[in-house]
mmCIF file of C-alpha atoms in Angstrom:
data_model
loop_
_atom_site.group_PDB
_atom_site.id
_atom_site.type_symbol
_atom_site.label_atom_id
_atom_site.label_comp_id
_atom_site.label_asym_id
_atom_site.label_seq_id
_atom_site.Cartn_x
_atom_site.Cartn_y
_atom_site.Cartn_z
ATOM 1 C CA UNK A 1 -13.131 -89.758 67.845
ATOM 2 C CA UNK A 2 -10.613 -87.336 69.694
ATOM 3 C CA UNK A 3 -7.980 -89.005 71.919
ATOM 4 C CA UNK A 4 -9.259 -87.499 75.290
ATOM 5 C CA UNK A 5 -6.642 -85.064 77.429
ATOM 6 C CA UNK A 6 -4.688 -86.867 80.143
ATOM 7 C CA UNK A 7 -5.666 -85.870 83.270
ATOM 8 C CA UNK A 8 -1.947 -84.628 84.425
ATOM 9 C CA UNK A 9 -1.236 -83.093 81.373
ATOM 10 C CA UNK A 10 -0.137 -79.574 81.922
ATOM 11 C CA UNK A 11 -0.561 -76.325 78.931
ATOM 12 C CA UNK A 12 2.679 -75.768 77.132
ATOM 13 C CA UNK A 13 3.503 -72.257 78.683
ATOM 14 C CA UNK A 14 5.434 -71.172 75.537
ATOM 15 C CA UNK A 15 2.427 -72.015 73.558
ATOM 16 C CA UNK A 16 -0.057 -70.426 75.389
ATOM 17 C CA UNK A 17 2.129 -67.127 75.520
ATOM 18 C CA UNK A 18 2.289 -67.131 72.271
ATOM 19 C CA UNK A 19 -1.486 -67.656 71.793
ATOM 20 C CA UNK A 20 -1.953 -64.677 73.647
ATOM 21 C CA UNK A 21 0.569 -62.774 72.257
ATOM 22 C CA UNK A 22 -0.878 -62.785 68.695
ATOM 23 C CA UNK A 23 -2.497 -59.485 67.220
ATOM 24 C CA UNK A 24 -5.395 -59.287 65.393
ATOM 25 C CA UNK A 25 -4.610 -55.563 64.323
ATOM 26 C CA UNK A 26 -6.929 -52.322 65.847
ATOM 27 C CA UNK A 27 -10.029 -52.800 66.898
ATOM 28 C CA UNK A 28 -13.050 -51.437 65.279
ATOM 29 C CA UNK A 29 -13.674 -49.010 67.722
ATOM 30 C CA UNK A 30 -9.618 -47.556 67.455
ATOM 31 C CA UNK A 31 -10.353 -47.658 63.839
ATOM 32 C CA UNK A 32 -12.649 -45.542 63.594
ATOM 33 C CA UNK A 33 -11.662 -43.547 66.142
ATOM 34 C CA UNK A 34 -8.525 -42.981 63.712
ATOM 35 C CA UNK A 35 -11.197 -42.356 60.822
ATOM 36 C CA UNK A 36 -12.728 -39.275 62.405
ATOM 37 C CA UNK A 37 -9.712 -37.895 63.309
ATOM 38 C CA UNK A 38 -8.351 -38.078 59.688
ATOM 39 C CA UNK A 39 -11.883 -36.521 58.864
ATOM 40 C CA UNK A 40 -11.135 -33.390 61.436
ATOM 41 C CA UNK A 41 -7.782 -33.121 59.870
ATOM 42 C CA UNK A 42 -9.044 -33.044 56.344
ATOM 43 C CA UNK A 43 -11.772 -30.621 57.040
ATOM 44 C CA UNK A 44 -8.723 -28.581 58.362
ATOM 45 C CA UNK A 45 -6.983 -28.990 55.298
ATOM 46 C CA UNK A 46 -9.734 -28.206 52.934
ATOM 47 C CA UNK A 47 -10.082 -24.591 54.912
ATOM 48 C CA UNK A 48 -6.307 -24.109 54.320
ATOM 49 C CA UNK A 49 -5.545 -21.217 50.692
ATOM 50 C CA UNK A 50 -5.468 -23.029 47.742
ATOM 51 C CA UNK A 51 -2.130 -22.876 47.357
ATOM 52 C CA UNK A 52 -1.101 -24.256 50.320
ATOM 53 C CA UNK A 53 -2.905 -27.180 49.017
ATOM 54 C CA UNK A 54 -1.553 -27.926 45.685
ATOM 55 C CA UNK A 55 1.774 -27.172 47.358
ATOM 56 C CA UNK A 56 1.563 -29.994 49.654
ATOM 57 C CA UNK A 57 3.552 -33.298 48.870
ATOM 58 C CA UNK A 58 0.403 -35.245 48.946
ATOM 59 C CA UNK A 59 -0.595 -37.481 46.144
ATOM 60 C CA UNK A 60 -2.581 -35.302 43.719
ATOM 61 C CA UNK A 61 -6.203 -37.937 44.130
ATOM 62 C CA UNK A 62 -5.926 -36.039 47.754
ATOM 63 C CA UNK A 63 -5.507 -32.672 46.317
ATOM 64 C CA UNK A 64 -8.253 -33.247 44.004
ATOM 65 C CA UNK A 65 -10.669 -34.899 46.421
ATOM 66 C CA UNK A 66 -9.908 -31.664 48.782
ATOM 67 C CA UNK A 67 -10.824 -29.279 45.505
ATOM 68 C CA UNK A 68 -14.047 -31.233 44.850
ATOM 69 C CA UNK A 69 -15.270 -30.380 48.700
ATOM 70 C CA UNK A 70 -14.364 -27.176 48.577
ATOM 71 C CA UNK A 71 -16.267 -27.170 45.435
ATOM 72 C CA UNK A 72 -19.162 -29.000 46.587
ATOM 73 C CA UNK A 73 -22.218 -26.957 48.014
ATOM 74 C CA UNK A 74 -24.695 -29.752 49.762
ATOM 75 C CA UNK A 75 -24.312 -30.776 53.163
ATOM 76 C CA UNK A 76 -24.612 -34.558 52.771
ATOM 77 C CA UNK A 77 -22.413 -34.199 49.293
ATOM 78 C CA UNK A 78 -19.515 -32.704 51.728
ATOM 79 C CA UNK A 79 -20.164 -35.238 54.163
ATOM 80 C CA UNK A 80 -19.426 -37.948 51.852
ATOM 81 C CA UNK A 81 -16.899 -36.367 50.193
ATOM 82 C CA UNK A 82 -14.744 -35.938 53.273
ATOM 83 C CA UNK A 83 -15.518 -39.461 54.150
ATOM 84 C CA UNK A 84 -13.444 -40.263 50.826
ATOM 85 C CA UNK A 85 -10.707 -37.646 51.901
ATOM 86 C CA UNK A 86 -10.616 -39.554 54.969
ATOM 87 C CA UNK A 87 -9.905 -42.918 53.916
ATOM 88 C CA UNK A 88 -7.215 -41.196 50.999
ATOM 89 C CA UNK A 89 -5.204 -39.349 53.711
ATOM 90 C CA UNK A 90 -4.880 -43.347 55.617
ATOM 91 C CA UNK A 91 -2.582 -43.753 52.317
ATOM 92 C CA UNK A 92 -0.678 -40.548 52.812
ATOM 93 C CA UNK A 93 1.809 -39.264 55.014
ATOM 94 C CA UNK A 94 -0.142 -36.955 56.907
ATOM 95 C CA UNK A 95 2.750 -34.986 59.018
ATOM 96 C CA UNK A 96 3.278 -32.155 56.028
ATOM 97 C CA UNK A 97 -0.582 -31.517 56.389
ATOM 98 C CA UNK A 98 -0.407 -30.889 60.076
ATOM 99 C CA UNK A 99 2.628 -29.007 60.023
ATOM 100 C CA UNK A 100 0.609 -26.936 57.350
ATOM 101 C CA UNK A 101 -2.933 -26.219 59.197
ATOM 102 C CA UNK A 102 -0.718 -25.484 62.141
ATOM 103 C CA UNK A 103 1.206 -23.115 60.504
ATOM 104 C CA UNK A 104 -1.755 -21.941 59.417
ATOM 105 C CA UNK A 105 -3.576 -21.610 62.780
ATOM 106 C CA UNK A 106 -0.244 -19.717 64.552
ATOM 107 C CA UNK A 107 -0.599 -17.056 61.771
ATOM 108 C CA UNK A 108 -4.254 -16.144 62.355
ATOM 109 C CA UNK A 109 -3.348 -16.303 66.121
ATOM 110 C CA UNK A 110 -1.054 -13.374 64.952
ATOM 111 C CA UNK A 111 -2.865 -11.775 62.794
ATOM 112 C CA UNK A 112 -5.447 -11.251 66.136
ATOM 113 C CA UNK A 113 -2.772 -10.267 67.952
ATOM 114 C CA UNK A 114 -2.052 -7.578 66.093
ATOM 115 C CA UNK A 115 -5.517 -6.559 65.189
ATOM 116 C CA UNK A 116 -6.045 -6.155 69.461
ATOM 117 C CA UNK A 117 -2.419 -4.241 69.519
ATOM 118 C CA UNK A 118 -3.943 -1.605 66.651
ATOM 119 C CA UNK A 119 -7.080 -1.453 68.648
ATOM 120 C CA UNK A 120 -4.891 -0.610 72.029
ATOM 121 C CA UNK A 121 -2.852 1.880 70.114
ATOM 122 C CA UNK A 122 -5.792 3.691 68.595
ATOM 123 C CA UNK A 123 -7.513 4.021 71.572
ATOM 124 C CA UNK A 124 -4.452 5.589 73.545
ATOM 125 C CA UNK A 125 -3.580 7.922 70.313
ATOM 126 C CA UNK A 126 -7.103 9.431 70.847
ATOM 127 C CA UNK A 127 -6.659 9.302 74.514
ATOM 128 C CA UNK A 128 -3.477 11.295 74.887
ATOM 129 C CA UNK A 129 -0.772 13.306 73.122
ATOM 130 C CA UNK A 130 2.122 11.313 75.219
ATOM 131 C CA UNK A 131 0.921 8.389 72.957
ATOM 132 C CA UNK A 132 1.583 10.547 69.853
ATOM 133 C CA UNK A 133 5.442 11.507 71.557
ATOM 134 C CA UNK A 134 5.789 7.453 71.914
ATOM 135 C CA UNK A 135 4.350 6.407 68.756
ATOM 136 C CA UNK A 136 6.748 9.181 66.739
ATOM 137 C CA UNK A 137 10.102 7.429 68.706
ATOM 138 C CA UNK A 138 8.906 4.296 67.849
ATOM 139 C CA UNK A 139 8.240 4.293 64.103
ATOM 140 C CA UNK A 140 9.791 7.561 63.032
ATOM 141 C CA UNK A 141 9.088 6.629 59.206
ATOM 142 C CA UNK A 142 5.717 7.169 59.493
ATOM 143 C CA UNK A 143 3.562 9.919 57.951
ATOM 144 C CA UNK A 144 3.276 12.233 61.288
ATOM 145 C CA UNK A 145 0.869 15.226 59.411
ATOM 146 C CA UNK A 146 -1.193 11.992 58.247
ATOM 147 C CA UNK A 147 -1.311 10.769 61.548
ATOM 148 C CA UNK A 148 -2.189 13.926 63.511
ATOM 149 C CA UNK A 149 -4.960 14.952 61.166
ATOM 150 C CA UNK A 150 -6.392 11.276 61.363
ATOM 151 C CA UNK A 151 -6.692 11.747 65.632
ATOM 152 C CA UNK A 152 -7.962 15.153 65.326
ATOM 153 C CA UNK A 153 -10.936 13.486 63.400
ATOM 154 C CA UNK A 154 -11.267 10.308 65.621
ATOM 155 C CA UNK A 155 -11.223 12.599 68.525
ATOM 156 C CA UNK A 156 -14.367 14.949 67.167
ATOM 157 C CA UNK A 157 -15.838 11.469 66.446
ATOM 158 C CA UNK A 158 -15.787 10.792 69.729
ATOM 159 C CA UNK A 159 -16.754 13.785 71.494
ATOM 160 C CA UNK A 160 -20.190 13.910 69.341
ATOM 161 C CA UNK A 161 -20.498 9.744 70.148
ATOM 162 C CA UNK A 162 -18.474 8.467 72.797
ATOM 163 C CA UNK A 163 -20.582 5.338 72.738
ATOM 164 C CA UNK A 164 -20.044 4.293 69.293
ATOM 165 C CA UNK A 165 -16.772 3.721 67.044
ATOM 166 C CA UNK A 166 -18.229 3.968 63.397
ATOM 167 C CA UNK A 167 -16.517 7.042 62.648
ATOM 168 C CA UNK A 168 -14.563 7.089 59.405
ATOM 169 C CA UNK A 169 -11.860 8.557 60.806
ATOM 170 C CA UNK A 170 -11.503 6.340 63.704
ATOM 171 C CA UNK A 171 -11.719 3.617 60.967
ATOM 172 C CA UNK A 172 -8.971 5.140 59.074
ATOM 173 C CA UNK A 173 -6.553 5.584 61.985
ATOM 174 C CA UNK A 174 -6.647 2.116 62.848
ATOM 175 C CA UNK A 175 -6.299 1.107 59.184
ATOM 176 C CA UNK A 176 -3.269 3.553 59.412
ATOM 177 C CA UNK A 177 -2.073 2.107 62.683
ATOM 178 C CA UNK A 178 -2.201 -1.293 61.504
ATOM 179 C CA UNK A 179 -0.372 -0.711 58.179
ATOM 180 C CA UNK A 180 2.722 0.934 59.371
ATOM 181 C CA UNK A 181 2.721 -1.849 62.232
ATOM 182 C CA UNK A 182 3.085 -4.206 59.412
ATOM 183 C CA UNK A 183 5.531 -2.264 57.629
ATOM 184 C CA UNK A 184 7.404 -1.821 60.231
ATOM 185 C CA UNK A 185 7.436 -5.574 60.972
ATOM 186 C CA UNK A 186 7.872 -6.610 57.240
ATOM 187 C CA UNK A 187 4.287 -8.311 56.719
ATOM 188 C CA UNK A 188 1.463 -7.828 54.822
ATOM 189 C CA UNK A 189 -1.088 -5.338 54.147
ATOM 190 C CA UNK A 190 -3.263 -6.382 56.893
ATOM 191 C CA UNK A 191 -6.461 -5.800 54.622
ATOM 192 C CA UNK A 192 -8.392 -8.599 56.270
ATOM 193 C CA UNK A 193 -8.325 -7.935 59.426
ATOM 194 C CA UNK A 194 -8.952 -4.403 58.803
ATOM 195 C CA UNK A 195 -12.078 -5.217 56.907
ATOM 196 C CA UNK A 196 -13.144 -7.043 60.092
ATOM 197 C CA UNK A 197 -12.526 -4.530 62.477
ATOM 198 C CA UNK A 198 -14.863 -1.993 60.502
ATOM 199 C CA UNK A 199 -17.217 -4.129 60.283
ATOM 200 C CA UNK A 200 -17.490 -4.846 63.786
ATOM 201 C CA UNK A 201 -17.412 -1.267 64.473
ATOM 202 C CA UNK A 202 -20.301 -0.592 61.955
ATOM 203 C CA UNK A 203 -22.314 -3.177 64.348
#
C-alpha cells in the first residue's frame, strides 16, 4: 500500500521545474511540417541541370535518388520517390542545395529580364531611327548593315500586320538584339529564351 501524502507537504519547486522543463523532441505536427518542406526543396532540386546536381556536396544515395525521379515517369512513382528524397536530405546538410536552386531561380529572373529589355529595344528600333543613333553609341561593335536591313524588314512586317509579331524578320531582330546584349555583357547565347519569345509570337 502507498504511504499517503501529508497534508502540509508542499511540491519540490526545483523538481517540478525540471519536470516541466524536459523535452520530448518536435511534435508530430512540426515534423512533418519539416517533411514537406524538405519535399518542396527536393522537388526544387530535382528541376535544377544535371550538373548542378552531381556537383553538389551531397552524399551520392541523394544524387541518385534525385536521378531516379527525374527518371521516373508515373505520378504516384514520383510521389514516392520524393518521399524517399525527403527523408535522405533530413541526413544531409541542406544549405549547399538552397544556395543552389536559389542561384538558380536569380538567373532565370535574369534571363526574363533581359528577354523584356530585347522586347523594349526591338520595339523602339522599329519605332524610330533615334533608337538606331542610341543603339550604335551604345554597342558600337555590332554589325550596323545587319542591323539596319533586319528593321527595314520588321518595319514592312508591320505595316502589312500591325496586329501580329510573327514576322521572321521581327523574329530575327530580336534574336539579333538579344545576342549582342549578351555579348556585350559576357553571357550566353541566349538561345532559350529566344526560342520562347518566337514561340509566343507564333501564338
Amino acid at each position: 500500500m502507498a504511504p499517503r501524502t501529508p497534508k502540509n507537504h508542499v511540491p519540490d519547486p526545483v523538481a517540478s521545474s525540471e519536470d516541466d522543463d524536459e523535452y520530448d523532441g518536435p511534435s508530430k505536427t512540426q515534423l512533418k511540417k519539416e517533411m514537406h518542406e524538405l519535399q518542396a526543396l527536393g522537388e526544387a532540386l530535382a528541376a535544377l541541370p544535371e550538373s548542378r546536381i552531381v556537383g553538389l556536396p551531397v552524399s551520392e544515395s541523394l544524387i541518385g535518388a534525385v536521378m531516379e525521379y527525374r527518371r521516373t515517369r508515373s505520378h504516384e512513382g514520383r510521389r514516392r520517390q520524393m518521399q524517399y528524397i525527403g527523408k535522405l536530405m533530413r541526413r544531409n546538410d541542406v544549405e549547399p542545395i538552397r544556395e543552389a536552386v536559389l542561384a538558380m531561380q536569380l538567373g532565370q529572373a535574369k534571363d526574363s529580364l533581359a528577354l523584356h529589355e530585347a522586347e523594349r529595344l526591338r520595339a523602339e528600333l522599329i519605332a524610330s531611327d533615334d533608337a538606331l543613333t542610341a543603339w550604335t553609341q551604345k554597342h558600337p561593335g555590332g554589325d550596323l548593315q545587319q542591323l539596319r536591313s533586319l528593321i527595314r524588314a520588321a518595319r514592312k512586317d508591320a505595316a502589312v500586320a500591325p496586329e501580329q509579331r510573327s514576322g521572321r524578320a521581327y523574329r530575327e531582330l530580336f534574336q539579333f538584339i538579344k545576342a549582342q546584349t549578351l555579348a556585350d555583357d559576357g553571357g550566353g547565347d541566349g538561345g532559350g529564351d529566344g526560342d520562347r519569345e518566337g514561340e509566343r509570337d507564333d501564338d
